[in-house]
Coordinates of C-alpha atoms in Angstrom, one line a residue:
M1181 CA -130.7 -40.8 -14.9
P1182 CA -126.7 -41.0 -14.5
R1183 CA -125.1 -43.9 -14.9
E1184 CA -123.3 -45.2 -11.6
A1185 CA -119.6 -46.2 -11.8
P1186 CA -118.9 -49.8 -11.6
T1187 CA -117.2 -50.8 -8.2
L1188 CA -114.2 -52.8 -8.5
A1189 CA -113.9 -55.8 -6.0
P1190 CA -110.5 -56.7 -4.9
V1191 CA -108.7 -59.3 -6.3
P1192 CA -107.4 -61.8 -3.5
L1193 CA -103.7 -63.0 -3.2
D1194 CA -102.7 -66.4 -2.9
E1195 CA -100.3 -67.3 0.3
D1196 CA -97.3 -67.8 -2.4
E1197 CA -97.8 -64.3 -3.7
V1198 CA -98.1 -63.1 0.1
R1199 CA -94.7 -64.9 1.1
K1200 CA -92.7 -63.1 -1.9
R1201 CA -93.8 -59.7 -1.1
R1202 CA -92.9 -60.1 2.8
M1203 CA -89.5 -58.5 3.8
P1204 CA -87.2 -61.1 5.4
R1205 CA -86.8 -60.6 9.0
W1206 CA -82.8 -60.5 8.5
A1207 CA -83.1 -57.6 6.4
W1208 CA -84.8 -55.5 9.0
V1209 CA -81.8 -56.7 11.5
V1210 CA -78.7 -55.8 8.7
G1211 CA -81.1 -52.3 8.3
V1212 CA -80.7 -51.5 12.1
L1213 CA -76.9 -52.3 12.4
V1214 CA -76.2 -50.5 9.4
V1215 CA -77.8 -47.4 11.0
A1216 CA -76.2 -47.6 14.5
A1217 CA -72.9 -48.0 12.8
L1218 CA -73.4 -44.6 11.1
V1219 CA -74.7 -43.2 14.4
V1220 CA -71.4 -44.3 16.5
F1221 CA -69.3 -43.3 13.3
W1222 CA -70.2 -39.8 13.2
R1223 CA -70.1 -39.5 16.9
V1224 CA -66.6 -40.2 16.9
R1225 CA -65.9 -38.1 14.2
A1226 CA -67.2 -35.3 15.8
A1227 CA -65.7 -36.1 19.3
R1228 CA -62.1 -36.0 17.5
Q1229 CA -63.0 -32.9 15.5
A1230 CA -64.2 -31.1 19.0
D1231 CA -60.8 -31.7 20.2
V1232 CA -58.9 -29.6 17.5
I1233 CA -58.8 -25.9 18.2
T1234 CA -58.0 -23.7 15.0
Y1235 CA -56.2 -20.5 15.2
E1236 CA -56.7 -17.5 13.3
T1237 CA -53.4 -15.7 12.6
T1238 CA -52.0 -12.7 10.9
P1239 CA -48.5 -12.0 9.9
A1240 CA -46.6 -8.9 12.2
E1241 CA -45.2 -6.8 9.5
A1242 CA -43.8 -3.3 8.8
R1243 CA -46.7 -0.7 7.6
K1244 CA -47.6 2.9 7.8
L1245 CA -49.3 4.0 11.2
M1246 CA -51.3 7.2 11.7
A1247 CA -52.8 8.4 15.1
K1248 CA -55.5 10.5 14.4
V1249 CA -58.1 12.6 16.3
T1250 CA -61.5 13.1 14.9
A1251 CA -63.9 16.0 16.1
T1252 CA -66.7 18.1 14.4
G1253 CA -66.9 21.9 13.7
T1254 CA -68.3 24.5 12.0
V1255 CA -67.1 26.7 9.2
A1256 CA -66.8 30.5 10.0
A1257 CA -65.4 33.6 8.6
L1258 CA -62.2 34.8 9.9
V1259 CA -63.2 38.1 10.7
T1260 CA -67.1 38.8 10.8
V1261 CA -68.3 42.2 11.7
Q1262 CA -72.0 43.2 13.1
V1263 CA -73.1 46.4 11.7
G1264 CA -75.6 48.0 14.1
S1265 CA -77.6 51.6 14.7
Q1266 CA -76.6 53.8 17.4
V1267 CA -79.6 55.9 16.8
S1268 CA -83.5 55.1 17.1
G1269 CA -85.6 55.7 13.6
R1270 CA -87.4 54.3 10.6
I1271 CA -85.2 52.6 8.0
Q1272 CA -85.8 54.7 5.0
E1273 CA -83.5 53.5 2.6
L1274 CA -81.3 50.0 2.0
F1275 CA -78.5 50.3 -0.6
V1276 CA -77.1 46.4 -0.1
D1277 CA -78.9 43.1 0.3
Y1278 CA -77.5 39.5 0.9
N1279 CA -74.2 38.6 -0.9
S1280 CA -73.8 42.2 -1.8
Q1281 CA -69.7 43.1 -1.8
V1282 CA -69.3 46.2 -0.2
K1283 CA -66.1 48.6 0.5
K1284 CA -65.0 50.3 3.9
G1285 CA -66.8 53.5 4.1
Q1286 CA -69.8 53.1 1.6
V1287 CA -73.5 53.9 2.6
I1288 CA -75.6 50.5 3.2
A1289 CA -78.5 52.0 4.9
R1290 CA -80.0 55.6 6.0
I1291 CA -82.6 55.9 8.9
D1292 CA -85.1 58.4 8.6
P1293 CA -83.1 61.6 10.0
Q1294 CA -86.5 64.0 10.5
L1295 CA -86.5 63.4 14.3
V1296 CA -83.0 63.6 14.6
Q1297 CA -83.0 66.8 12.3
A1298 CA -85.6 68.6 14.9
A1299 CA -83.2 67.7 18.0
L1300 CA -80.5 69.0 16.5
D1301 CA -82.4 72.3 15.3
R1302 CA -83.5 72.3 19.2
A1303 CA -80.0 72.1 20.1
K1304 CA -79.0 74.9 18.1
A1305 CA -81.9 77.3 19.6
N1306 CA -81.0 76.2 22.8
M1307 CA -77.1 77.0 21.9
M1308 CA -78.2 80.6 20.8
A1309 CA -80.3 81.3 23.6
A1310 CA -77.5 80.2 26.1
R1311 CA -75.3 82.8 24.3
A1312 CA -77.5 85.5 24.4
N1313 CA -78.0 84.7 28.6
L1314 CA -73.9 84.9 28.7
Q1315 CA -74.0 88.1 27.1
K1316 CA -76.5 89.7 29.2
A1317 CA -74.7 88.4 32.2
R1318 CA -71.5 89.8 31.3
V1319 CA -73.2 93.1 31.0
N1320 CA -74.9 92.9 34.1
A1321 CA -71.7 91.9 35.5
D1322 CA -69.4 95.1 34.0
V1323 CA -72.3 97.4 35.2
A1324 CA -71.8 95.9 38.7
K1325 CA -67.9 95.9 38.8
K1326 CA -68.2 99.6 37.5
Q1327 CA -70.9 100.6 40.6
A1328 CA -68.4 98.8 43.0
A1329 CA -65.3 100.8 41.8
R1330 CA -67.2 104.3 42.5
S1331 CA -68.9 103.3 45.7
K1332 CA -65.6 102.6 46.7
E1333 CA -64.0 105.9 45.9
L1334 CA -67.2 107.4 47.3
R1335 CA -66.3 105.3 50.6
A1336 CA -62.8 106.9 50.7
Q1337 CA -64.4 110.4 50.7
Q1338 CA -66.9 109.4 53.4
F1339 CA -69.9 110.0 50.9
I1340 CA -71.5 106.8 51.7
S1341 CA -71.6 104.2 54.5
Q1342 CA -69.5 101.0 54.8
S1343 CA -73.0 98.9 53.9
E1344 CA -73.5 100.4 51.1
L1345 CA -70.1 99.6 49.3
E1346 CA -70.3 95.9 50.5
T1347 CA -73.7 95.6 49.3
A1348 CA -72.2 97.1 46.1
E1349 CA -69.2 95.0 45.9
S1350 CA -71.8 91.9 46.5
A1351 CA -73.8 92.8 43.5
A1352 CA -70.7 92.7 41.4
A1353 CA -69.3 89.5 43.0
S1354 CA -73.0 88.3 42.1
G1355 CA -72.7 89.0 38.6
Q1356 CA -69.0 87.8 37.9
A1357 CA -71.1 84.3 39.3
E1358 CA -73.9 84.7 37.0
V1359 CA -71.1 84.9 33.7
T1360 CA -69.9 81.7 35.2
A1361 CA -73.1 80.1 35.2
A1362 CA -73.9 81.4 31.6
E1363 CA -70.6 80.0 30.4
G1364 CA -71.6 76.5 32.0
S1365 CA -74.8 76.9 30.0
V1366 CA -73.2 77.6 26.8
A1367 CA -71.1 74.5 27.7
Q1368 CA -73.8 72.4 28.2
A1369 CA -75.7 73.7 24.9
Q1370 CA -72.7 73.3 23.0
A1371 CA -72.3 69.4 24.0
A1372 CA -75.7 68.9 23.3
L1373 CA -75.3 70.2 19.9
N1374 CA -72.4 67.9 18.9
E1375 CA -74.2 65.2 20.2
A1376 CA -77.4 66.1 17.7
E1377 CA -74.7 66.6 14.9
V1378 CA -73.1 63.2 15.5
N1379 CA -76.5 61.5 15.8
L1380 CA -77.7 62.9 12.4
K1381 CA -74.5 61.6 11.0
Y1382 CA -75.3 58.0 12.7
T1383 CA -78.6 58.0 10.5
T1384 CA -76.2 57.1 7.5
I1385 CA -75.1 53.7 8.2
V1386 CA -71.9 52.9 6.3
S1387 CA -69.6 49.4 6.0
P1388 CA -66.8 49.3 8.8
T1389 CA -64.6 47.4 6.3
D1390 CA -64.1 45.4 3.0
G1391 CA -66.5 42.5 2.6
I1392 CA -69.6 40.8 1.9
V1393 CA -72.9 41.1 3.5
I1394 CA -74.0 37.6 4.6
S1395 CA -77.3 38.4 6.5
R1396 CA -79.5 41.4 6.8
S1397 CA -82.2 41.9 9.7
V1398 CA -84.4 44.7 8.5
D1399 CA -86.2 46.1 5.5
V1400 CA -87.5 49.3 4.8
G1401 CA -90.1 51.3 6.8
Q1402 CA -89.0 49.1 9.8
T1403 CA -88.3 50.9 13.1
V1404 CA -85.3 49.9 15.1
A1405 CA -84.7 50.8 18.7
A1406 CA -81.5 51.4 20.0
S1407 CA -82.5 52.3 23.5
L1408 CA -80.6 49.2 25.6
Q1409 CA -78.2 48.1 22.8
A1410 CA -77.2 48.5 19.1
P1411 CA -79.4 46.8 16.9
V1412 CA -77.7 44.3 14.1
L1413 CA -78.9 45.4 11.0
F1414 CA -75.9 43.4 9.2
T1415 CA -73.5 40.9 9.2
I1416 CA -70.5 41.4 7.0
A1417 CA -67.7 38.7 6.4
E1418 CA -64.2 40.6 5.6
D1419 CA -62.8 38.1 3.4
L1420 CA -64.5 34.6 2.7
R1421 CA -61.3 33.3 1.0
K1422 CA -59.8 32.9 4.1
M1423 CA -61.9 30.6 6.4
Q1424 CA -61.7 29.2 9.9
I1425 CA -63.2 26.5 11.6
N1426 CA -64.5 26.3 15.1
T1427 CA -63.8 22.4 16.3
S1428 CA -64.7 20.8 19.5
V1429 CA -62.1 18.5 20.9
S1430 CA -62.8 16.1 23.8
E1431 CA -60.6 16.5 27.1
A1432 CA -59.3 13.2 26.4
D1433 CA -57.9 14.5 22.7
V1434 CA -56.5 18.0 23.3
G1435 CA -53.5 17.0 25.0
K1436 CA -52.2 15.2 21.6
L1437 CA -52.9 18.5 19.3
Q1438 CA -50.6 21.2 19.0
P1439 CA -50.9 24.5 16.9
G1440 CA -49.5 23.8 13.7
M1441 CA -50.7 20.5 13.0
K1442 CA -52.2 20.1 9.4
A1443 CA -56.0 18.9 9.2
S1444 CA -58.4 17.5 6.9
F1445 CA -61.9 17.6 6.8
T1446 CA -65.0 17.0 4.4
V1447 CA -68.3 18.9 4.1
D1448 CA -71.4 17.1 3.1
A1449 CA -71.8 19.8 0.2
Y1450 CA -68.9 18.3 -1.4
P1451 CA -69.2 14.4 -0.5
G1452 CA -65.7 12.7 -1.3
E1453 CA -63.9 15.9 -1.5
N1454 CA -60.9 16.9 1.2
F1455 CA -59.8 20.2 2.6
Q1456 CA -57.0 20.9 4.0
G1457 CA -56.5 23.4 7.1
V1458 CA -53.8 24.1 10.1
I1459 CA -54.5 24.5 13.5
R1460 CA -54.0 28.3 14.8
Q1461 CA -55.3 27.9 18.2
I1462 CA -56.4 25.8 21.2
R1463 CA -58.3 27.9 23.5
N1464 CA -58.1 26.9 27.2
E1465 CA -62.0 27.9 27.9
A1466 CA -63.4 24.4 28.7
I1467 CA -66.7 24.1 27.3
T1468 CA -69.0 21.5 29.2
V1469 CA -72.4 20.1 27.7
Q1470 CA -74.4 17.2 29.5
N1471 CA -71.2 16.8 31.6
V1472 CA -69.0 16.5 28.6
V1473 CA -66.0 18.5 28.5
T1474 CA -64.6 19.8 25.1
Y1475 CA -62.0 22.6 24.2
L1476 CA -62.2 24.8 21.1
A1477 CA -59.4 24.5 18.5
I1478 CA -59.4 26.7 15.9
L1479 CA -58.5 25.9 12.1
D1480 CA -57.2 28.2 9.6
V1481 CA -58.6 27.3 6.1
P1482 CA -57.9 28.7 2.5
N1483 CA -60.9 28.9 0.3
P1484 CA -59.7 30.4 -3.0
E1485 CA -62.8 28.9 -4.8
L1486 CA -65.3 30.0 -2.7
K1487 CA -66.6 26.6 -2.0
L1488 CA -67.1 26.6 1.7
K1489 CA -69.8 28.9 3.3
P1490 CA -69.9 30.0 6.9
G1491 CA -72.1 27.6 9.1
M1492 CA -71.0 24.5 7.4
T1493 CA -70.4 21.4 9.4
A1494 CA -66.9 20.0 8.8
N1495 CA -66.0 16.5 10.3
V1496 CA -62.4 17.4 11.1
T1497 CA -59.5 14.5 11.1
I1498 CA -56.1 15.4 12.7
V1499 CA -53.0 13.5 12.3
T1500 CA -51.3 13.3 15.6
Q1501 CA -48.4 11.0 14.8
E1502 CA -47.3 9.2 11.9
K1503 CA -44.5 6.5 11.1
D1504 CA -44.1 4.8 7.5
Q1505 CA -42.4 1.9 8.5
A1506 CA -43.6 0.5 12.2
L1507 CA -43.6 -2.7 13.0
S1508 CA -47.2 -3.6 14.0
V1509 CA -49.6 -6.1 15.0
P1510 CA -53.5 -6.1 15.0
N1511 CA -55.2 -5.0 18.5
T1512 CA -56.9 -8.2 18.3
A1513 CA -53.7 -10.2 19.0
L1514 CA -53.2 -8.1 22.0
R1515 CA -56.7 -8.9 23.4
F1516 CA -56.0 -12.5 22.8
R1517 CA -55.8 -15.3 25.6
P1518 CA -55.5 -18.9 24.7
A1519 CA -58.3 -21.1 25.9
P1520 CA -57.3 -24.2 28.5
P1521 CA -58.2 -27.6 26.8
P1522 CA -61.4 -29.0 27.3
G1523 CA -61.7 -29.9 30.9
A1524 CA -58.7 -28.3 32.3
P1525 CA -58.5 -25.2 34.6
A1526 CA -57.5 -21.7 32.9
Q1527 CA -54.1 -20.9 32.8
P1528 CA -53.0 -18.0 34.6
V1529 CA -51.9 -14.9 31.8
P1530 CA -48.2 -14.5 32.2
P1531 CA -47.7 -11.5 34.2
A1532 CA -46.6 -8.3 32.3
T1533 CA -44.3 -5.4 33.5
K1534 CA -45.4 -1.8 33.1
G1535 CA -45.6 -0.8 29.4
T1536 CA -45.7 -4.2 27.7
R1537 CA -48.1 -6.3 26.8
T1538 CA -48.2 -10.3 25.8
V1539 CA -49.1 -11.7 22.2
Y1540 CA -49.3 -14.7 21.5
V1541 CA -47.3 -16.4 18.2
L1542 CA -48.1 -19.7 16.9
R1543 CA -44.9 -21.5 16.7
R1544 CA -44.2 -25.1 16.0
Q1545 CA -42.4 -27.5 18.4
E1546 CA -40.1 -30.7 17.3
G1547 CA -42.6 -33.4 16.7
E1548 CA -45.7 -31.7 17.8
K1549 CA -48.1 -29.1 16.5
P1550 CA -47.9 -25.6 16.1
Q1551 CA -49.1 -23.9 19.8
P1552 CA -49.5 -20.8 20.9
A1553 CA -46.2 -19.4 22.7
A1554 CA -46.6 -16.0 24.6
V1555 CA -44.1 -13.1 23.6
S1556 CA -43.7 -10.3 25.5
V1557 CA -43.5 -6.6 23.6
R1558 CA -43.4 -2.8 24.3
T1559 CA -46.0 -1.1 22.6
G1560 CA -46.3 2.6 20.8
M1561 CA -48.7 4.7 18.6
T1562 CA -51.8 2.9 17.6
D1563 CA -54.1 3.8 14.6
G1564 CA -57.1 2.1 16.5
T1565 CA -56.7 -0.8 14.4
Y1566 CA -52.9 -1.9 14.6
T1567 CA -50.5 -1.0 17.5
E1568 CA -46.9 -0.4 17.0
V1569 CA -44.3 -3.0 18.5
V1570 CA -41.4 -0.9 19.8
E1571 CA -39.5 -3.3 21.9
G1572 CA -39.8 -7.2 22.2
E1573 CA -39.1 -10.6 21.2
L1574 CA -41.7 -10.3 18.3
K1575 CA -40.0 -10.1 14.6
A1576 CA -41.7 -9.5 11.3
G1577 CA -43.2 -12.3 9.7
D1578 CA -44.2 -13.7 13.0
R1579 CA -47.7 -14.9 12.9
V1580 CA -49.7 -13.7 15.8
I1581 CA -53.1 -15.1 16.9
T1582 CA -56.0 -13.1 16.7
A1583 CA -58.8 -15.8 17.5
A1584 CA -59.3 -19.3 17.9
N1585 CA -62.3 -21.6 17.1
S1586 CA -62.5 -23.9 20.0
P1587 CA -65.3 -26.9 20.3
A1588 CA -67.4 -24.4 22.0
G1589 CA -67.3 -21.8 18.8
S1590 CA -65.5 -19.4 21.1
T1591 CA -63.5 -19.2 24.1
P1592 CA -64.4 -17.1 27.6
P1593 CA -63.1 -13.8 28.0
P1594 CA -60.3 -13.5 30.6
S1595 CA -59.7 -10.2 32.8
T1596 CA -57.0 -8.0 31.7
P1597 CA -53.7 -9.1 33.2
A1598 CA -52.3 -7.0 36.0
G1599 CA -49.8 -4.1 34.6
A1600 CA -51.3 -4.1 31.0
S1601 CA -52.7 -1.1 29.7
P1602 CA -56.3 -1.4 27.9
L1603 CA -55.5 0.8 25.3
G1604 CA -52.0 -1.1 24.2
G1605 CA -49.6 1.1 25.3
G1606 CA -48.5 4.3 23.4
G1607 CA -52.1 5.5 22.5
G1608 CA -55.7 5.9 22.3
G1609 CA -56.5 2.9 20.5
R1610 CA -60.1 3.2 19.8
G1611 CA -61.2 0.5 17.8
G1612 CA -59.3 -2.7 16.9
G1613 CA -61.4 -5.0 15.3
G1614 CA -63.7 -7.7 16.4
G1615 CA -61.5 -10.7 17.3
M1616 CA -63.0 -13.7 19.5
R1617 CA -60.7 -12.8 22.5
R1618 CA -61.4 -9.7 24.5
G1619 CA -58.9 -10.0 27.5
G1620 CA -57.8 -6.2 27.0
F1621 CA -59.9 -3.4 25.5

C-alpha cells in the first residue's frame, strides 16, 4: 500500500512576533492622505487643462489653383458606319472578319442571288410581253385609223351612213387608247426590270468607306430579312486614329464648360496614363435618368498608337479655371466658427455682406494669449480643397484657424451666416477637407 504524506502542523507565533508584523495605525492614515492628495492634484490639473482651447491653424499663402469638372464617358470612333442589306436572302460568302481593314468599294459579303436573278428574268419576260402588246396595239390602231379615213371619204360621197362613219372614228380612237395603255405597260415593265437589276447588284455588299471592321453580325448560311428595315451586317469605323468621347456632364457643371477647353482622362486598360482631348461640342439635348439631368459633351481625342478602343470607359477631368499664384485658404477655414467659453452664451457670427465670407485669424494682443479675430474676405475660384481670396484684410502668412480642440473635444456646428454662400463665393467647391467646424458647407 502507498505511504501517506506526513501532515505538517502550523507553528504557533508568540505575541511579540504578531505585534511586530501588525501595520501601525498611523501608516494607514498616511496612505489614505497621500491617495486623496493625488486625486485632488489630478482633478485640479485636468480642470486647468479643460479651460485651455487649442487651435489648429494653416498659413494663408499663394498657391496654384485649378477648378475642375469630372465626368464619365465612353470612347467611340469618330465616324462609324453600319453596313446593312437592302435585299433578303441567304449569306453566300463573307470576305472580311473582325478587325479587317477595308477600302471604299471593296466587296465584303455576297447574298445568294438565285431568287433575285429569277425575279430579274421574270421582269425581262414581262418586258418582252409588254413590248409585244404595244406593237400589236399600234398595228390595230393604224388599221382603225385608216378605216376611219376611208369611211370619211365614203360618207362624203353619201355611200355610207353617218352612224357608220362615227363607228369607224370611235374604233380609231379606241385603238389609239390601247396604244397608250400598252406604252404604260411597257413603262411599268421597264421599272420592274430596273428594280430587279438594282436588287441583283445589292446582293453584292461593298464597303461604303475606308476603315476597319469592328463588328460582324452574320455568318455564312444565315438568312437576312430586309422586309421592314435593313438588317445590320457589319459596323465599320472610319479611322481609329481619331476618336471621340461622349461624356455626360451634370447640369450643375455644364455652364462652366466651353468648346475648345482642354481635358484629360484615364481608362482602366492603362492605369496611371493620362490621355488628352479637347471639347468639340456641348449638345443642348437634355438626358434625364432617374431624375438626374445631364448633357452630352463631345471630346476629340487623338489615338495615334491605337491604344484606345471603342467602348472603353473614360474618367474625364476638365480644367475650367486655373491660376498660378492665388492667395488661398483651406475651405475648412471658411467653415470654422469659434466656440464660446464654457458656460458663456454663444456669440453671434459677424454679418457678412453679399459675396463675402468670414475667416478667423489667430492674432496676439498685448499681454494676452492669441485669440481668434474675424476677417471678412471676398472669395473667388476654388478647387474643392482651397479657395482663392480676392479681396479683404487677409495677408499672405496670416494663420487662419481651421479647427479647435475644445474641452469637450469639439465644438457644436453653428449655422451658416446670412448672406454667406455655402460654396465659398466663386465656385463649386466640392470638398474642402474634414475640419471640426462645419458652419458653411
